[in-house]
CSV table of C-alpha atoms in Angstrom, one decimal:
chain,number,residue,atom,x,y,z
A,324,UNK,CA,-5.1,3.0,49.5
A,325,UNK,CA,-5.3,0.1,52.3
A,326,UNK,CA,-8.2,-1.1,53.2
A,327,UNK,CA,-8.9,-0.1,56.6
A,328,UNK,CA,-9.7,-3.1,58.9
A,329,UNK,CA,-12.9,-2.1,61.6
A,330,UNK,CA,-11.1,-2.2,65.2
A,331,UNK,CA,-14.1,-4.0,66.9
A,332,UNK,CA,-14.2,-5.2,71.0
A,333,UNK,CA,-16.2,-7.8,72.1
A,334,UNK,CA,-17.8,-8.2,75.2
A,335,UNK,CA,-19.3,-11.7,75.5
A,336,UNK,CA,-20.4,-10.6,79.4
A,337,UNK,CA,-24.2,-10.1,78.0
A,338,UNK,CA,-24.6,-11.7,74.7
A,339,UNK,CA,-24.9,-15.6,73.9
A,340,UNK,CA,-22.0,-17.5,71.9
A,341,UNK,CA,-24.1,-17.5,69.0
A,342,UNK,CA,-24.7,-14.2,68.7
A,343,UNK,CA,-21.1,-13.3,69.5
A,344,UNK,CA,-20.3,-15.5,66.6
A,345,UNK,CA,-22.7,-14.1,64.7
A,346,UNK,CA,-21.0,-10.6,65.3
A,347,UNK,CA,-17.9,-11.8,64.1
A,348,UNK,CA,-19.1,-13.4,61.1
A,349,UNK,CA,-20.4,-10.4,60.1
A,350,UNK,CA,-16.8,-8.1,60.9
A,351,UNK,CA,-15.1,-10.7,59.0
A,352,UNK,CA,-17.2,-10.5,55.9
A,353,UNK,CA,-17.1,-6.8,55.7
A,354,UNK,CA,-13.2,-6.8,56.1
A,355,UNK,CA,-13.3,-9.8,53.2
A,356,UNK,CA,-15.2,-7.0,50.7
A,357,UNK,CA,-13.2,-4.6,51.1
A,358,UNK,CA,-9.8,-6.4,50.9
A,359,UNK,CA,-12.0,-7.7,47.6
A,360,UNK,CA,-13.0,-4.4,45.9
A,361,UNK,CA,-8.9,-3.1,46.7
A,362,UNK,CA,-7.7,-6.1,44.9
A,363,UNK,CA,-9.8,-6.0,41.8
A,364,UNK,CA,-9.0,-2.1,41.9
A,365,UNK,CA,-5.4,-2.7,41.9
A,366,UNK,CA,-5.9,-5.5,39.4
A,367,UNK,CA,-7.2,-3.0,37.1
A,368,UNK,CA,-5.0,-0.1,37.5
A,369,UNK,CA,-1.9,-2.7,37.0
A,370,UNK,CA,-3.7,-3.9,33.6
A,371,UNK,CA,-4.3,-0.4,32.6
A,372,UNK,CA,-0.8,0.4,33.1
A,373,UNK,CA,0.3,-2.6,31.6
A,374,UNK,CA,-1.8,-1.4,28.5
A,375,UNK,CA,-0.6,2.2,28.3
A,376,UNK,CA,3.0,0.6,28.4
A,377,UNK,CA,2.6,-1.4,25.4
A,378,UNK,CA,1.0,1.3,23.4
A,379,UNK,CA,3.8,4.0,24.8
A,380,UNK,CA,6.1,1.1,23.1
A,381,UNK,CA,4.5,0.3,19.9
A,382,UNK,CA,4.4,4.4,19.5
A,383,UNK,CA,8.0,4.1,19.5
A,384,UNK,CA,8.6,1.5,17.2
A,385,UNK,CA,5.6,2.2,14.6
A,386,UNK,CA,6.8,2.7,11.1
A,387,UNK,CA,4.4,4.4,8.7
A,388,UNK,CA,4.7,3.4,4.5
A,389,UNK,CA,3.2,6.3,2.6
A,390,UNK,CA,3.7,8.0,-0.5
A,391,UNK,CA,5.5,11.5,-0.5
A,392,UNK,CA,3.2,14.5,-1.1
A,393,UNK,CA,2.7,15.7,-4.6
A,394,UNK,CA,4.1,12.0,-6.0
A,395,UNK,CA,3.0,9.8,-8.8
A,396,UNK,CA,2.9,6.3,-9.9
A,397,UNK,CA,4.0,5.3,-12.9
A,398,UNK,CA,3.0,2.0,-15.5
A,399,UNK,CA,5.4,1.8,-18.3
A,400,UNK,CA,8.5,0.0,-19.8
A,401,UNK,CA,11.4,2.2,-19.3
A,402,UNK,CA,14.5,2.3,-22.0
A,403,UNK,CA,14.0,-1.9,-22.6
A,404,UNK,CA,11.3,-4.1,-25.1
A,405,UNK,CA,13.1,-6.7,-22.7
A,406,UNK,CA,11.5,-5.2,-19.1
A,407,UNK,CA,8.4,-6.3,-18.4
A,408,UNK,CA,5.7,-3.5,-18.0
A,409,UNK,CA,5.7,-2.6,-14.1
A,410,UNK,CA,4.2,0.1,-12.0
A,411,UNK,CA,6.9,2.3,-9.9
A,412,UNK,CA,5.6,4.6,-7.1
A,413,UNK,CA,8.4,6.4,-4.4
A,414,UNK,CA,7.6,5.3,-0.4
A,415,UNK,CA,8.8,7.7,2.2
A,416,UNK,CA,8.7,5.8,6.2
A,417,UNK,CA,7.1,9.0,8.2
A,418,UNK,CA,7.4,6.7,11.3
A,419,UNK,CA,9.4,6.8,13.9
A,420,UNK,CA,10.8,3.1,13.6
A,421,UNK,CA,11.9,1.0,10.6
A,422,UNK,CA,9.5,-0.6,8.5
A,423,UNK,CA,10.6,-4.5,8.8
A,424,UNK,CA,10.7,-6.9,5.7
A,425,UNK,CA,8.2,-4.3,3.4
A,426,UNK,CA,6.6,-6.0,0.7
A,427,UNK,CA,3.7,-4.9,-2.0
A,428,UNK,CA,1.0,-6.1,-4.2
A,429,UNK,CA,-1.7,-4.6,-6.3
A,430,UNK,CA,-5.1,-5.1,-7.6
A,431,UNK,CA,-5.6,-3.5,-10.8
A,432,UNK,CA,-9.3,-2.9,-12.2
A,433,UNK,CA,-10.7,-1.9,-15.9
A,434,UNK,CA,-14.0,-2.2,-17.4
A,435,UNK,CA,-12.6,-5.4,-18.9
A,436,UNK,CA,-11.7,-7.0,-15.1
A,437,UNK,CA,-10.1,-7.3,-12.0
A,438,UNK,CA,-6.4,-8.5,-11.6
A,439,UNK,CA,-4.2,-8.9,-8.3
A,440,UNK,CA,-0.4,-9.0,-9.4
A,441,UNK,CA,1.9,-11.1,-7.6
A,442,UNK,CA,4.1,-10.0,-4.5
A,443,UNK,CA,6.5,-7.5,-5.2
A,444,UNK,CA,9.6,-7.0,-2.3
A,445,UNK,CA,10.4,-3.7,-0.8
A,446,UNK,CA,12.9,-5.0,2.0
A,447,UNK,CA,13.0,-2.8,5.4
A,448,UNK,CA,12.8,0.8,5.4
A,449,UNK,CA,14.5,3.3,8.2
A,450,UNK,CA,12.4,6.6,9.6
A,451,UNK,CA,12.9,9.7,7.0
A,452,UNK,CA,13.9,7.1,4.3
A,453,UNK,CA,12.4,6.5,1.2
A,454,UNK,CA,12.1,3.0,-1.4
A,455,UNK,CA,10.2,2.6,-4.5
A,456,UNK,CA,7.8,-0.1,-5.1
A,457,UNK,CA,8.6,-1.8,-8.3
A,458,UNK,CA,5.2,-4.6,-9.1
A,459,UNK,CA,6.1,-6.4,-12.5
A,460,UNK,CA,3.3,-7.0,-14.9
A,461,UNK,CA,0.6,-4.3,-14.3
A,462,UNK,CA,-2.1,-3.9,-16.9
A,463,UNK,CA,-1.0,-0.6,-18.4
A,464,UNK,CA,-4.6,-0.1,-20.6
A,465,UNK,CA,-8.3,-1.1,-20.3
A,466,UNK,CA,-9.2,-3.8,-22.9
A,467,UNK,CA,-12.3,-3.4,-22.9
A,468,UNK,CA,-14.6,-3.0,-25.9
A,469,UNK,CA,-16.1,0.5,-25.1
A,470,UNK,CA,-14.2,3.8,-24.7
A,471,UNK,CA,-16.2,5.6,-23.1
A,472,UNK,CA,-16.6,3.0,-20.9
A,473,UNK,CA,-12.9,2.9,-20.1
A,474,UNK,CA,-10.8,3.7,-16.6
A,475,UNK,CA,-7.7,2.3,-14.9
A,476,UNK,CA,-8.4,2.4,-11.2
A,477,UNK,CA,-5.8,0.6,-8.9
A,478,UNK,CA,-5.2,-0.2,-5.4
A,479,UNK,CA,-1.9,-0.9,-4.0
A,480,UNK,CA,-1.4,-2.7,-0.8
A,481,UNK,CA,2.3,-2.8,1.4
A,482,UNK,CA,2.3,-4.4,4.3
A,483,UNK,CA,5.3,-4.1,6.8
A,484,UNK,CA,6.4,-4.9,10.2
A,485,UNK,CA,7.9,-3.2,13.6
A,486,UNK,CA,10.6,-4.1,16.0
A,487,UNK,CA,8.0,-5.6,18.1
A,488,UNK,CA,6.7,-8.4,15.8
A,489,UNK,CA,3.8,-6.5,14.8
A,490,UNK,CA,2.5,-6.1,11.5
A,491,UNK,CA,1.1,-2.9,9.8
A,492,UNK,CA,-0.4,-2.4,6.1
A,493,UNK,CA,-1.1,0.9,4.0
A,494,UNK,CA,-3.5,0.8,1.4
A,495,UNK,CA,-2.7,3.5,-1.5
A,496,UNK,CA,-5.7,4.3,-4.1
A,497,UNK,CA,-4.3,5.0,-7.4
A,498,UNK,CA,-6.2,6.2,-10.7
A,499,UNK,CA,-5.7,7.2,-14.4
A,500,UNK,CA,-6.9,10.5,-15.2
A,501,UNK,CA,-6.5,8.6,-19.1
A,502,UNK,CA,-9.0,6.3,-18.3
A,503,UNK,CA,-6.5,3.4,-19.4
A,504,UNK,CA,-6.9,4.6,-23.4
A,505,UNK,CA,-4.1,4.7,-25.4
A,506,UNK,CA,-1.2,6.8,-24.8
A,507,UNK,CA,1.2,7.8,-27.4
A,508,UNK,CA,5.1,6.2,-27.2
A,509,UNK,CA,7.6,9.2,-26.0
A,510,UNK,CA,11.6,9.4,-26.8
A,511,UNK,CA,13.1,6.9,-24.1
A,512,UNK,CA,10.4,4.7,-23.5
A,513,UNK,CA,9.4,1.7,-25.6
A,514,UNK,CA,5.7,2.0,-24.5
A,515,UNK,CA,4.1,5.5,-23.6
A,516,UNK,CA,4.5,5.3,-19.9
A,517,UNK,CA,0.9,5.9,-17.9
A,518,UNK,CA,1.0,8.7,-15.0
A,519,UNK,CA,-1.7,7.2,-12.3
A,520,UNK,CA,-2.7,10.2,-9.5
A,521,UNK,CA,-2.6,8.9,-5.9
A,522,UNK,CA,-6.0,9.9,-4.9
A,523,UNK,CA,-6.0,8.4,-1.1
A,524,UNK,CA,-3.7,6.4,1.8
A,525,UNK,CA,-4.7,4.7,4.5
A,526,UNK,CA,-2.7,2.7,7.0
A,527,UNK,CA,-3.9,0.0,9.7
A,528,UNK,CA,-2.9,-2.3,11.5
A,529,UNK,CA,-2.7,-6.4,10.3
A,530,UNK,CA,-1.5,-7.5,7.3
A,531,UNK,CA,-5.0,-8.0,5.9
A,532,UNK,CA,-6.8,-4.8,5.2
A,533,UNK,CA,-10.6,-4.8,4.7
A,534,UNK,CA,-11.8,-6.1,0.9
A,535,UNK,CA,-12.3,-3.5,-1.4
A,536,UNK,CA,-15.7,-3.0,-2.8
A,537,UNK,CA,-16.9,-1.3,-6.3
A,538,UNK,CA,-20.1,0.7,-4.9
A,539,UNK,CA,-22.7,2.5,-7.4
A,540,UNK,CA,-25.0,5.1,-6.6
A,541,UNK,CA,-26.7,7.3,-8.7
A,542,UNK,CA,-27.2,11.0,-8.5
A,543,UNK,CA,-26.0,15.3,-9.3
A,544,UNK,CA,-22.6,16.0,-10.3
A,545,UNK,CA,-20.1,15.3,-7.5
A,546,UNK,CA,-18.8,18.4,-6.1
A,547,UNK,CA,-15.2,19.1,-5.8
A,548,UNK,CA,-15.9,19.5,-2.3
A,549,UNK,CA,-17.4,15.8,-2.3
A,550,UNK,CA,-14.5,14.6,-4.2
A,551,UNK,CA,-11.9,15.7,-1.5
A,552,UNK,CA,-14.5,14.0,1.4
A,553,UNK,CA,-14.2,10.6,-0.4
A,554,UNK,CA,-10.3,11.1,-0.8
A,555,UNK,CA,-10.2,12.0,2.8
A,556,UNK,CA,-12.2,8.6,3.5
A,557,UNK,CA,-9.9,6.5,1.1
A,558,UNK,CA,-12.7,6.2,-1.5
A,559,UNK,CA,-11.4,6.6,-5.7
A,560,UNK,CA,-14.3,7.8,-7.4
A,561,UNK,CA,-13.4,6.5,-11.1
A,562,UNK,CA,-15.8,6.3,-13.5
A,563,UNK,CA,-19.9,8.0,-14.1
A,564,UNK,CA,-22.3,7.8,-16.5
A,565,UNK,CA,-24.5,10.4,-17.6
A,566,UNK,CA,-28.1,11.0,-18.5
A,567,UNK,CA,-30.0,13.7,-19.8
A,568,UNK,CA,-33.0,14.4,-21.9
A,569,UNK,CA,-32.1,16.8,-25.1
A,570,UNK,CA,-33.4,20.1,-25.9
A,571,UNK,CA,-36.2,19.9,-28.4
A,572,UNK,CA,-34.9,21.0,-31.6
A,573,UNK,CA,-35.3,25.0,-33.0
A,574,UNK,CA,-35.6,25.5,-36.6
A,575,UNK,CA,-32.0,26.6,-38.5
A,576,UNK,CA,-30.7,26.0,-34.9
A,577,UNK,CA,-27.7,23.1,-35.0
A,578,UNK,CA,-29.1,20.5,-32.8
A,579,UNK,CA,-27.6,21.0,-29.1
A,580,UNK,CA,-26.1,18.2,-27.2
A,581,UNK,CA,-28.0,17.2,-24.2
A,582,UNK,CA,-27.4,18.5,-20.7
A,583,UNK,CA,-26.6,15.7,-18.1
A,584,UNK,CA,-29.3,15.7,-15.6
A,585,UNK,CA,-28.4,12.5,-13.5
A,586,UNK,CA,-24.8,10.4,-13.3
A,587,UNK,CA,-24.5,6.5,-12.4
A,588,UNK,CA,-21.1,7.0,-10.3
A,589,UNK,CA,-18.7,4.6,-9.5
A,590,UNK,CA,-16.3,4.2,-6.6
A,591,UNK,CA,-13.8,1.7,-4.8
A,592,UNK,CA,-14.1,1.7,-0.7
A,593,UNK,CA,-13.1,-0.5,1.7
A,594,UNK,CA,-15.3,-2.4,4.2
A,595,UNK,CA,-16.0,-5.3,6.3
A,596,UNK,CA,-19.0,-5.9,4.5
A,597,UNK,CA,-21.3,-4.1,1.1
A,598,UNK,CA,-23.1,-2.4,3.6
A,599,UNK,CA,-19.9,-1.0,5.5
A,600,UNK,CA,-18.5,0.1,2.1
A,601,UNK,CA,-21.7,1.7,1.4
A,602,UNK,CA,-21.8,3.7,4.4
A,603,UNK,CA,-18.4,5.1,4.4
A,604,UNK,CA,-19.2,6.4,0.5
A,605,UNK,CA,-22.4,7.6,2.0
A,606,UNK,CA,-20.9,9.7,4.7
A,607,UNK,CA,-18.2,11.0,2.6
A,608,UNK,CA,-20.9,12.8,0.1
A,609,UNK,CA,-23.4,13.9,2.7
A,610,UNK,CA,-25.9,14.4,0.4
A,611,UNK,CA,-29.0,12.8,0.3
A,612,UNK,CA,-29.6,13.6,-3.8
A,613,UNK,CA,-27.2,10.4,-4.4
A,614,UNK,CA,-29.6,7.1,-4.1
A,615,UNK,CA,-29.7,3.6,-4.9
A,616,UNK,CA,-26.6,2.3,-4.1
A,617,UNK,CA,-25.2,-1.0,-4.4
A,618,UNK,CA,-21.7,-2.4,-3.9
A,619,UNK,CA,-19.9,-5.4,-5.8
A,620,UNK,CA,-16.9,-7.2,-4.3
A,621,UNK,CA,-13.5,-6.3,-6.3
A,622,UNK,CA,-12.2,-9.9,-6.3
A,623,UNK,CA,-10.4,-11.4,-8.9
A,624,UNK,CA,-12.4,-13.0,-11.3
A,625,UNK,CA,-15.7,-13.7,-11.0
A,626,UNK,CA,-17.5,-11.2,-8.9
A,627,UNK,CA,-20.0,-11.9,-6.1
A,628,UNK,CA,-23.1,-9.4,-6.3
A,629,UNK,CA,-24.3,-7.7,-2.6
A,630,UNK,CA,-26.8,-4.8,-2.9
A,631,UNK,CA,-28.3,-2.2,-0.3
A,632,UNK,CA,-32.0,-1.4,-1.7
């Protein structure tokens, strides 16, 4: 709308110069607002615009990198002493652009460490396509010195770009229902290949997706209602400890095994920050029974210590 300018006669027959001038001043100010508050209102409407077009464009040119439903990864040497062992998982682009000049590395963790392999390229990827991610020299066990202290928890991170120079990333939290412990070799493989579940994806945009933190908490048994919250939040819960005080012992009775009463959980989250980290895990259990956690930054090698009394 046009600002509508007042229409204003003046008749100096009565009135002095000054306040005549005065008068004018005054009309001129008023018409000065306006033409003000029209301008910055058409300012804004143009930016908003100008936002909702570039968003209306990068929905049409936004690749997504995720695994297929139902799919697994896979750490093993396949048919050759000679390959190195690598981990394989499938890609599907359920975009609606092409995923630009893909590329993929991983951080693997054990109870022995924390290891991020080197970059592993995927190449571009068209909508309804699918590539596999090939990443040499995976740890395919947990060396540690402890079995029940054992797991095999990794995250894989692809990063990707659009038609309009932007850059994307997917995060992909895998684990090993075998807790990294030995596997026995099968017919066609040189070395017992390791099935990892994909427990959670999550995409964003950059090509630097938040660290990933190891938090602890301590509390009941996790519910599978609870675990499918922290999957749904892109949290791997991977390894707990339990506690329990055992039955006094009856006479001629075999001595019974103690019922946990308490777990020391672990998890991997992401986060700007231990206390970020802590909060999504916190909001994905609901549940104020789970108490003092902490969370460590999953770096590679030595680890830097942040915790949330």
């Amino acid at each position: 709308m046009r600002p509508v300018l007042a229409d204003v006669h003046l008749d100096f027959s009565n009135i002095g110069w000054d306040a005549a001038v005065a008068i004018g001043t005054g009309v001129l100010a008023l018409s000065t607002g306006a033409l003000a508050a029209y301008t910055a209102r058409l300012a804004k409407k143009t930016s908003d615009m100008a936002e909702d077009e570039r968003d209306a464009a990068k929905a049409r040119t936004r690749p997504v990198l995720m695994p297929p439903s139902e799919v697994r990864a896979v750490i093993s040497r396949i048919n050759s002493d000679a390959e190195p062992i690598a981990l394989r998982l499938a890609l599907v682009n359920a975009g609606v652009g092409p995923a630009l000049n893909a590329y993929a590395y991983a951080v693997v963790a054990t109870s022995a460490g924390s290891v991020q392999t080197r970059l592993a390229t995927i190449g571009s990827v068209a909508p309804d396509h699918s590539a596999d991610i090939v990443i040499p020299d995976v740890p395919d066990h947990d060396a540690g010195d402890f079995d029940d202290n054992a797991y095999l928890a990794v995250y894989v991170t692809v990063v990707y770009g659009d038609l309009g120079d932007r850059t994307y990333h997917s995060v992909i939290g895998l684990l090993d229902p075998d807790r990294g412990l030995a596997l026995q070799p099968r017919p066609g493989f040189i070395s017992g290949p390791r099935t990892l579940e994909v427990l959670a994806t999550e995409v964003g945009e950059g090509d630097a997706p938040p660290p990933q933190w190891r938090v602890t908490f301590t509390g009941p048994d996790v519910t599978d209602d609870q675990r499918n919250q922290l999957a749904s939040a892109n949290v791997v819960l991977f390894a707990s400890t339990a506690g329990g005080t055992a039955p006094a012992p009856v006479p001629g009775e075999p001595l019974r095994v103690p019922t946990p009463s308490v777990f020391r959980w672990s998890a991997y989250a992401q986060g700007a920050a231990d206390d970020d980290a802590i909060a999504r895990v916190g909001k994905a259990l609901a549940d104020d029974r789970f108490v003092a956690y902490s969370a460590t930054l999953w770096v590679r090698g030595r680890l830097t210590t942040a915790s949330l009394e």
